[in-house]
PDB file of C-alpha atoms in Angstrom:
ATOM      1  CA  UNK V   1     -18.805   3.038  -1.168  1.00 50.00           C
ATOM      2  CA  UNK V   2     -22.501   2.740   0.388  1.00 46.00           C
ATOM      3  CA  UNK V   3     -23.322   3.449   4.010  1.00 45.00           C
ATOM      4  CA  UNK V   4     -25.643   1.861   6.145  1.00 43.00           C
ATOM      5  CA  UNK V   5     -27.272   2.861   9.244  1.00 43.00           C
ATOM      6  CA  UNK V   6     -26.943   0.336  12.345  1.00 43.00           C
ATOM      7  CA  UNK V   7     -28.420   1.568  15.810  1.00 45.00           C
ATOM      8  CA  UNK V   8     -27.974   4.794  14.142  1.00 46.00           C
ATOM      9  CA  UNK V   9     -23.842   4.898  14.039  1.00 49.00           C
ATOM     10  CA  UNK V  10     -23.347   4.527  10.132  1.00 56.00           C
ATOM     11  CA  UNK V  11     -21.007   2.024   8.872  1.00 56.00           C
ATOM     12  CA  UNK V  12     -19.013   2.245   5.846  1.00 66.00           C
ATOM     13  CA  UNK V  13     -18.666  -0.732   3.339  1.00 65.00           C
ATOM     14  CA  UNK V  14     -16.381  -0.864   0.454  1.00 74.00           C
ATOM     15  CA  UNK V  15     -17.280  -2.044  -2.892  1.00 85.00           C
ATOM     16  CA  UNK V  16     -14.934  -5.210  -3.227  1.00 87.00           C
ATOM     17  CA  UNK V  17     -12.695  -2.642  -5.864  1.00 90.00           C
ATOM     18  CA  UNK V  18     -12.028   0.101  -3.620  1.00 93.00           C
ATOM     19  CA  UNK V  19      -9.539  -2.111  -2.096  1.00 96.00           C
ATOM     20  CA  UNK V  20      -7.099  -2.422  -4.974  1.00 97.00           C
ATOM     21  CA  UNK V  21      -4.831   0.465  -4.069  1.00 97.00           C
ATOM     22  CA  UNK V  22      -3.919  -0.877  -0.776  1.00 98.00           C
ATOM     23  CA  UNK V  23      -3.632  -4.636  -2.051  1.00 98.00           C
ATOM     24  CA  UNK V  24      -1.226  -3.200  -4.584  1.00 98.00           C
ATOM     25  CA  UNK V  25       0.242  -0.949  -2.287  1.00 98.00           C
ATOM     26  CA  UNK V  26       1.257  -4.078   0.102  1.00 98.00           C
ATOM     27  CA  UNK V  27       2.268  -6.048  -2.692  1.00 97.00           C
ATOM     28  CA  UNK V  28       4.512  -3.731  -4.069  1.00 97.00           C
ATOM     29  CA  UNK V  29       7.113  -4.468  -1.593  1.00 97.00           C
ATOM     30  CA  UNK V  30       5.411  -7.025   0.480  1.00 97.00           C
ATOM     31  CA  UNK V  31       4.274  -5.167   3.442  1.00 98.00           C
ATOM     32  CA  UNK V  32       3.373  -1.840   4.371  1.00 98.00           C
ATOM     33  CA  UNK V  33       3.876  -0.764   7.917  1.00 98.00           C
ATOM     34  CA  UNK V  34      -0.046   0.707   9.577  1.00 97.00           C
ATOM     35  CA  UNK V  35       1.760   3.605  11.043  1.00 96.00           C
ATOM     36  CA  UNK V  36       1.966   4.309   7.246  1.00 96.00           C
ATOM     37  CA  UNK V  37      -1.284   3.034   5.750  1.00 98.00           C
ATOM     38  CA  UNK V  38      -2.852   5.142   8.413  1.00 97.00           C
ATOM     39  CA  UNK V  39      -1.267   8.129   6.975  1.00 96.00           C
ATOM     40  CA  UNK V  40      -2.353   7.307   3.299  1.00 96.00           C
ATOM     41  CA  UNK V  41      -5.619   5.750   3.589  1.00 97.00           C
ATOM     42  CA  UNK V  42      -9.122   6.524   5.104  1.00 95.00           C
ATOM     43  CA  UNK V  43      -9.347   4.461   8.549  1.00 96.00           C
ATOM     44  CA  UNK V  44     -12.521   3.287   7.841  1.00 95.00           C
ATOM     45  CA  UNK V  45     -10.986   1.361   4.544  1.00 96.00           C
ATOM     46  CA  UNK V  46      -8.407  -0.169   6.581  1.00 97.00           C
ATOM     47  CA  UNK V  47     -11.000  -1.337   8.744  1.00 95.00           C
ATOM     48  CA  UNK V  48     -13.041  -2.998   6.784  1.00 95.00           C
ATOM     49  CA  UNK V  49     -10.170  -4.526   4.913  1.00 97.00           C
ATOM     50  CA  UNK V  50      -9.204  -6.144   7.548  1.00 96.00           C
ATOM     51  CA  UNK V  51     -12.532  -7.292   8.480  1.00 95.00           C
ATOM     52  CA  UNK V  52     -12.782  -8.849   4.623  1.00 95.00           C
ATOM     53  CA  UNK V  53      -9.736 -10.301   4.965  1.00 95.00           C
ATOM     54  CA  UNK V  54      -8.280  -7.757   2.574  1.00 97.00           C
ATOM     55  CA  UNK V  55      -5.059  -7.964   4.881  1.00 98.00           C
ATOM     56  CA  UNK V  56      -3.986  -8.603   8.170  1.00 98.00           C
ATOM     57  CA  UNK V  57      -2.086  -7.320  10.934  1.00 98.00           C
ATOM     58  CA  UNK V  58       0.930  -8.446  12.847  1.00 98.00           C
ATOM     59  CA  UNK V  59       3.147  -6.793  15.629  1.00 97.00           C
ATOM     60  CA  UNK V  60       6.789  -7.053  14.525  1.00 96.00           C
ATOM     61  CA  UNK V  61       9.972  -5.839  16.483  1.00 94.00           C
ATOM     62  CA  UNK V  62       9.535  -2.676  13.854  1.00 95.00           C
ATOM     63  CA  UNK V  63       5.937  -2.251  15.020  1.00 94.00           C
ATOM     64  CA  UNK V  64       2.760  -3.298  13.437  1.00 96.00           C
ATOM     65  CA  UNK V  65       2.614  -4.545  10.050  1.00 98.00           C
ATOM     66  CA  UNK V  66       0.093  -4.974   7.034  1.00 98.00           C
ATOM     67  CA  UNK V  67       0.144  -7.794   4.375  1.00 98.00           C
ATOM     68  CA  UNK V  68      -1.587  -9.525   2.051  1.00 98.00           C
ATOM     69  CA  UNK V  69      -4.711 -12.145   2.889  1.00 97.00           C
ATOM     70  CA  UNK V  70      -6.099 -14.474   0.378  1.00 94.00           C
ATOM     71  CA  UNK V  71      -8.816 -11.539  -0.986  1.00 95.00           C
ATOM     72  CA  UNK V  72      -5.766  -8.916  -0.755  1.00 97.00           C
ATOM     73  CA  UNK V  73      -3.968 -11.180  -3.059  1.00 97.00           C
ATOM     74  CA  UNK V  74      -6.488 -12.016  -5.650  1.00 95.00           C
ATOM     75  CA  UNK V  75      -6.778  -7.986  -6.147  1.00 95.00           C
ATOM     76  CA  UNK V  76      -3.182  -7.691  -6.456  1.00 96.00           C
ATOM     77  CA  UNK V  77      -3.350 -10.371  -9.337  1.00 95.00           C
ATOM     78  CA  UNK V  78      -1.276 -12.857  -6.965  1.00 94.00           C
ATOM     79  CA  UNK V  79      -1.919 -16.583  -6.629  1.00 90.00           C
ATOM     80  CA  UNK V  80      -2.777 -18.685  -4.037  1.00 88.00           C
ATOM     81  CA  UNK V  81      -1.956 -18.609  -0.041  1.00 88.00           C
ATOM     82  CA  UNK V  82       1.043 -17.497   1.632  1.00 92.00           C
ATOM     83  CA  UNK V  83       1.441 -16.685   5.070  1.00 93.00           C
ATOM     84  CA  UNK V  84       4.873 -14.402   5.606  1.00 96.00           C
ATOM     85  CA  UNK V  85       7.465 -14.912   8.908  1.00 97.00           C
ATOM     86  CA  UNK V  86       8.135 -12.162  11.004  1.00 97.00           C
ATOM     87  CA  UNK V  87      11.124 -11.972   9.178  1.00 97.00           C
ATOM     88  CA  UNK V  88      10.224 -11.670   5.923  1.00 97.00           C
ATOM     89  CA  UNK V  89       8.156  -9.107   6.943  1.00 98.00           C
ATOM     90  CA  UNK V  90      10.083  -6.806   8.489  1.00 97.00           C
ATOM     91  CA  UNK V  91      12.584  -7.125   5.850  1.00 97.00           C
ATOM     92  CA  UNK V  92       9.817  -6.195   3.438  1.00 98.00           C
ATOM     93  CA  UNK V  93       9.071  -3.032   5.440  1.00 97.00           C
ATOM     94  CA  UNK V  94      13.101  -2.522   4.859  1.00 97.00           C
ATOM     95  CA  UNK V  95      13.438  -2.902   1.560  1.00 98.00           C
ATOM     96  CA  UNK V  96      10.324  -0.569   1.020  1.00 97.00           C
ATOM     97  CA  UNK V  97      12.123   1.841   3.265  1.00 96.00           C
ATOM     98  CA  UNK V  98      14.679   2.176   1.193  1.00 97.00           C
ATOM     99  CA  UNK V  99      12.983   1.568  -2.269  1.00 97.00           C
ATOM    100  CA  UNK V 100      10.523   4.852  -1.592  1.00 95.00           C
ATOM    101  CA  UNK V 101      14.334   7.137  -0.428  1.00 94.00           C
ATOM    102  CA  UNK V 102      15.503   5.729  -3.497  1.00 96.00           C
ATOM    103  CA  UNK V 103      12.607   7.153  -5.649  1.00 96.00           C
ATOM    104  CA  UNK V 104      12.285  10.371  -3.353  1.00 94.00           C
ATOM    105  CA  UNK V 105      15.666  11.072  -5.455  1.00 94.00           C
ATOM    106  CA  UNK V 106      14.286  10.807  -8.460  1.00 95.00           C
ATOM    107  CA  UNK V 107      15.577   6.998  -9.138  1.00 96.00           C
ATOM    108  CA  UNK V 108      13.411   4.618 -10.753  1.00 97.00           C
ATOM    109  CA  UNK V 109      12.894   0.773  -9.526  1.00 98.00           C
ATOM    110  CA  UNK V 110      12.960  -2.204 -11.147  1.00 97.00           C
ATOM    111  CA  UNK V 111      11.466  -4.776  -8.827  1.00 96.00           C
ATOM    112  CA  UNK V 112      10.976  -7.789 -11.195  1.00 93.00           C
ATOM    113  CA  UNK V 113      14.511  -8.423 -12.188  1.00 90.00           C
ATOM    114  CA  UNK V 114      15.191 -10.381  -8.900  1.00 90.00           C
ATOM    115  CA  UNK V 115      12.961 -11.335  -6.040  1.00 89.00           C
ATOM    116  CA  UNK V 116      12.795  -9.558  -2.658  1.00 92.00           C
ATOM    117  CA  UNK V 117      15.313  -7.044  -3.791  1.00 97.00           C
ATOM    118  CA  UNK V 118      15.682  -3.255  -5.894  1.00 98.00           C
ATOM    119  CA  UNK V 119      17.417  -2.980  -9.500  1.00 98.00           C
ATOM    120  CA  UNK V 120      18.121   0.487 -10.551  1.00 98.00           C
ATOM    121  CA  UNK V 121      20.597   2.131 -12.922  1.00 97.00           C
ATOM    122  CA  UNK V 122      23.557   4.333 -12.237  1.00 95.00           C
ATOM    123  CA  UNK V 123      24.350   5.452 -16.295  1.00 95.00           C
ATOM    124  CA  UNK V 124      25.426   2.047 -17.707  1.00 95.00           C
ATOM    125  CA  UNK V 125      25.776  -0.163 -14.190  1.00 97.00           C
ATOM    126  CA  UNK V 126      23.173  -1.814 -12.739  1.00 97.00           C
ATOM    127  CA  UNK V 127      23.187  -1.840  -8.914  1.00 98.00           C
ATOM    128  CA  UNK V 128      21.587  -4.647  -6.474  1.00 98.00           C
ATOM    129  CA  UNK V 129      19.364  -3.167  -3.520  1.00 98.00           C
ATOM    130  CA  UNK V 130      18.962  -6.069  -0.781  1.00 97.00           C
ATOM    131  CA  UNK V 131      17.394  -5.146   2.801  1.00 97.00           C
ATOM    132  CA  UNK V 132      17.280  -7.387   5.538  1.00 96.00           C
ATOM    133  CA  UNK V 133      16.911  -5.665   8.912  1.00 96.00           C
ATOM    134  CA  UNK V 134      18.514  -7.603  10.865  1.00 94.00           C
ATOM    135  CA  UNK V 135      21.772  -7.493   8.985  1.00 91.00           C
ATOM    136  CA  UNK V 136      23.391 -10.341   6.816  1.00 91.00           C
ATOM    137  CA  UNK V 137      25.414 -13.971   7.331  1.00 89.00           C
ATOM    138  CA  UNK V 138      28.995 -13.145   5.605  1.00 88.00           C
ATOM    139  CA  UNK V 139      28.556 -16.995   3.532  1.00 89.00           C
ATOM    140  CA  UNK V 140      25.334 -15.298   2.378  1.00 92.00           C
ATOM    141  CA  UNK V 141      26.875 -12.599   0.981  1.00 92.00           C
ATOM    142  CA  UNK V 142      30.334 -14.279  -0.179  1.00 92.00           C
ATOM    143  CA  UNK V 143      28.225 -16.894  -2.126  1.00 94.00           C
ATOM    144  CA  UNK V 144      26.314 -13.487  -3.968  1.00 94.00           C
ATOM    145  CA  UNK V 145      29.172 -11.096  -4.422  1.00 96.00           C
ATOM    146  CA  UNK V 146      30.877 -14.172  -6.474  1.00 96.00           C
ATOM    147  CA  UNK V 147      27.673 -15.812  -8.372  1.00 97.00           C
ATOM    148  CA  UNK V 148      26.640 -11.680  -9.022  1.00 97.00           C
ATOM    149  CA  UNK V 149      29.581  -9.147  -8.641  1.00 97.00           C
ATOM    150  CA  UNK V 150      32.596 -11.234  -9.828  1.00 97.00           C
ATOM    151  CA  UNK V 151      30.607 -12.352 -12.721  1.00 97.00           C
ATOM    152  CA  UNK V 152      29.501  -8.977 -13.788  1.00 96.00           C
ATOM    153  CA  UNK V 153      26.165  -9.169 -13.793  1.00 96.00           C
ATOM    154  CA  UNK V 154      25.533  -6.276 -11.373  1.00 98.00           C
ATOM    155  CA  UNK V 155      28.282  -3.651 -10.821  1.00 98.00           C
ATOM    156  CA  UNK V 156      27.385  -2.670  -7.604  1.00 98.00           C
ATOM    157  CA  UNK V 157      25.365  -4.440  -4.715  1.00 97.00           C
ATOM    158  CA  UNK V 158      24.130  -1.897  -1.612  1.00 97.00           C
ATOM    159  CA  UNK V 159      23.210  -3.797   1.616  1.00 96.00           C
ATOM    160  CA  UNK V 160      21.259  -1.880   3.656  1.00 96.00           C
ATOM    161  CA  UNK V 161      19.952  -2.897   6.798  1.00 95.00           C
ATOM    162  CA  UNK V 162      18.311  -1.430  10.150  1.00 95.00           C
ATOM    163  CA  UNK V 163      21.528  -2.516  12.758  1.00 91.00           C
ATOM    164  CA  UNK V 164      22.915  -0.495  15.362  1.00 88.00           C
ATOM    165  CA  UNK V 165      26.320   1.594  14.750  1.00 87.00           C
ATOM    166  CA  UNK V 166      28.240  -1.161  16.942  1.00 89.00           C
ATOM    167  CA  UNK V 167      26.867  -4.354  15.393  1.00 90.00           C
ATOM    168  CA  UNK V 168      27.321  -2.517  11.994  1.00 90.00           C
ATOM    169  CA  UNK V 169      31.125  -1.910  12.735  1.00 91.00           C
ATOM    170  CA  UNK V 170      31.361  -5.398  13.625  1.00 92.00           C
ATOM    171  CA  UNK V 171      29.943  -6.725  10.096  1.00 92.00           C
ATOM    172  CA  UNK V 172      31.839  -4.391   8.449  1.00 93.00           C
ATOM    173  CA  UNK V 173      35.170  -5.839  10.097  1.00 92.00           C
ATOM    174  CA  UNK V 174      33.984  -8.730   8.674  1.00 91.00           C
ATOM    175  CA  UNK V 175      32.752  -8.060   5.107  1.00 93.00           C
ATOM    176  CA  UNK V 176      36.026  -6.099   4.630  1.00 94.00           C
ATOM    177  CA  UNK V 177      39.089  -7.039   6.679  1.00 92.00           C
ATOM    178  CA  UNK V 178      38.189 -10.874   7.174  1.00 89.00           C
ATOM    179  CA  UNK V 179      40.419 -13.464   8.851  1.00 84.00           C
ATOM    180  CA  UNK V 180      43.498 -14.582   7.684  1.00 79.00           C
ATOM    181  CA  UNK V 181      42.660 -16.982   4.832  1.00 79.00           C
ATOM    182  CA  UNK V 182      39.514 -15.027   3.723  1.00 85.00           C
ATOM    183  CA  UNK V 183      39.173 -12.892   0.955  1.00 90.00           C
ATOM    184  CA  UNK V 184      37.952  -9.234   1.753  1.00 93.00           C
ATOM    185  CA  UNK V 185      35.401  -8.156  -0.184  1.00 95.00           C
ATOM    186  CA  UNK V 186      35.838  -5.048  -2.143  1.00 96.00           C
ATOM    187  CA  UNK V 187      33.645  -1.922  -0.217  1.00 95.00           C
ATOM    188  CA  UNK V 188      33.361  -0.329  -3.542  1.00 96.00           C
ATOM    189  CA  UNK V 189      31.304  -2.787  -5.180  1.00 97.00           C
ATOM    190  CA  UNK V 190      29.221  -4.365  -1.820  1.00 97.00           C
ATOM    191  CA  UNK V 191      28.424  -1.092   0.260  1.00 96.00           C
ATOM    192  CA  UNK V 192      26.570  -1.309   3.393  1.00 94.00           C
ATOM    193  CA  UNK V 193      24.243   1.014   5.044  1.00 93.00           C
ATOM    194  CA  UNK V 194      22.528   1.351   8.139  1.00 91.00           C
ATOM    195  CA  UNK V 195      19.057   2.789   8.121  1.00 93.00           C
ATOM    196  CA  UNK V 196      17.195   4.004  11.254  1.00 91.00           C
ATOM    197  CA  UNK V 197      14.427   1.862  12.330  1.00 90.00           C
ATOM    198  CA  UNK V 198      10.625   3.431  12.063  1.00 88.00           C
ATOM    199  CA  UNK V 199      10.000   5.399  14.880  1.00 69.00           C
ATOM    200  CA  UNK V 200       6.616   4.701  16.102  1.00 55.00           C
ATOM    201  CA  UNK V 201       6.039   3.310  12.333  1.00 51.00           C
ATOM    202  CA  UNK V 202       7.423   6.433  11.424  1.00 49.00           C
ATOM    203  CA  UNK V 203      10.565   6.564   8.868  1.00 52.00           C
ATOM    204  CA  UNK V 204      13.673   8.607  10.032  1.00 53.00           C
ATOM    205  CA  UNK V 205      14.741  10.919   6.999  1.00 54.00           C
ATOM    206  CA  UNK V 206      18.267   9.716   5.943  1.00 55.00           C
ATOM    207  CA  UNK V 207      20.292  10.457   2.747  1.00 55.00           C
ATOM    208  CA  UNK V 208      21.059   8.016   0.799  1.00 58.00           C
ATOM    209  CA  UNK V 209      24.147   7.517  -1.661  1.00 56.00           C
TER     210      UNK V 209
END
């Protein structure tokens, strides 16, 4: 890092390299709220990344949110352009909600085996992590449980998701006590969880199963 002097209030710039942390950082689970990069890296860094289009920031419904711009990217050994929805990001800042409670436990995460979602191992099962927090479409979820849990190829998929107690009830009913002429879904093998949403871009301390 070098400082210069402007009008004498100094100004810190990065070498290009110092930004690698946070571009991996973002990229690990696609977004990284600022409450929490404030918390974990030197303002003046986040500044200045933003300034060299390191990253950017968006408000989202969960607050203000960091990801990736096309020099963020390139350090994070990613290709080309992509500009996320509001969506996507905030179920990024989910599923890294849950991925860092997950490893707080002492489980480790394989995030390669599918994309936007959390592989880990219970002994010999391998369980599916999915956030989205909004909560999920039931044909969604029917199409996955059959092309994932009645084929065996995960024994266990956790939904987790940042909806309120009521609208959680209500996709449970759903999920596992359908209309006539659907078939319920076993609870054992899809579980659903409700996470509380970042207080001030702060995460609420929950256990997970």
């Amino acid at each position: 890092m070098d400082t210069l002097t402007l009008m004498a209030d100094p100004i810190k710039v990065y070498r290009t390299a110092a930004f690698a942390p946070l571009a991996q950082d973002i990229k690990r689970f696609g977004a990284l709220l600022t409450a929490e990069a404030a918390r974990r890296y030197d303002a003046a860094l986040l500044v200045d990344a933003r300034r060299r289009k390191v990253c950017a920031e968006r408000d989202t419904a969960l607050g203000p949110v960091l990801y990736l711009l096309h020099q963020g990217r390139r350090l994070a050994g990613l290709a080309g352009a992509f500009t996320p929805t509001d969506d996507g990001l905030m179920n990024a800042v989910c599923l890294r909600d849950v991925g860092q409670r997950l490893e707080a436990q002492g489980i480790s995460l394989d995030l390669t085996a599918r994309k936007r979602s959390i592989v880990y191992r219970r002994g010999d099962e391998a369980i599916l992590v999915l956030a989205q927090h909004d909560g999920y479409a039931f044909a969604a979820l029917r199409r996955l449980y059959k092309a994932l849990i009645d084929t065996e190829a995960y024994s266990e998929m956790q939904l987790y998701t940042y909806l309120t107690p009521e609208a959680l009830r209500e996709l449970e009913q759903v999920l596992y006590a359908p209309a006539r002429g659907s078939r319920p879904l076993d609870r054992q093998r899809l579980r659903l969880f409700a996470l509380p949403r970042p207080d001030g871009g702060v995460h609420s301390p929950v256990t997970l199963p």
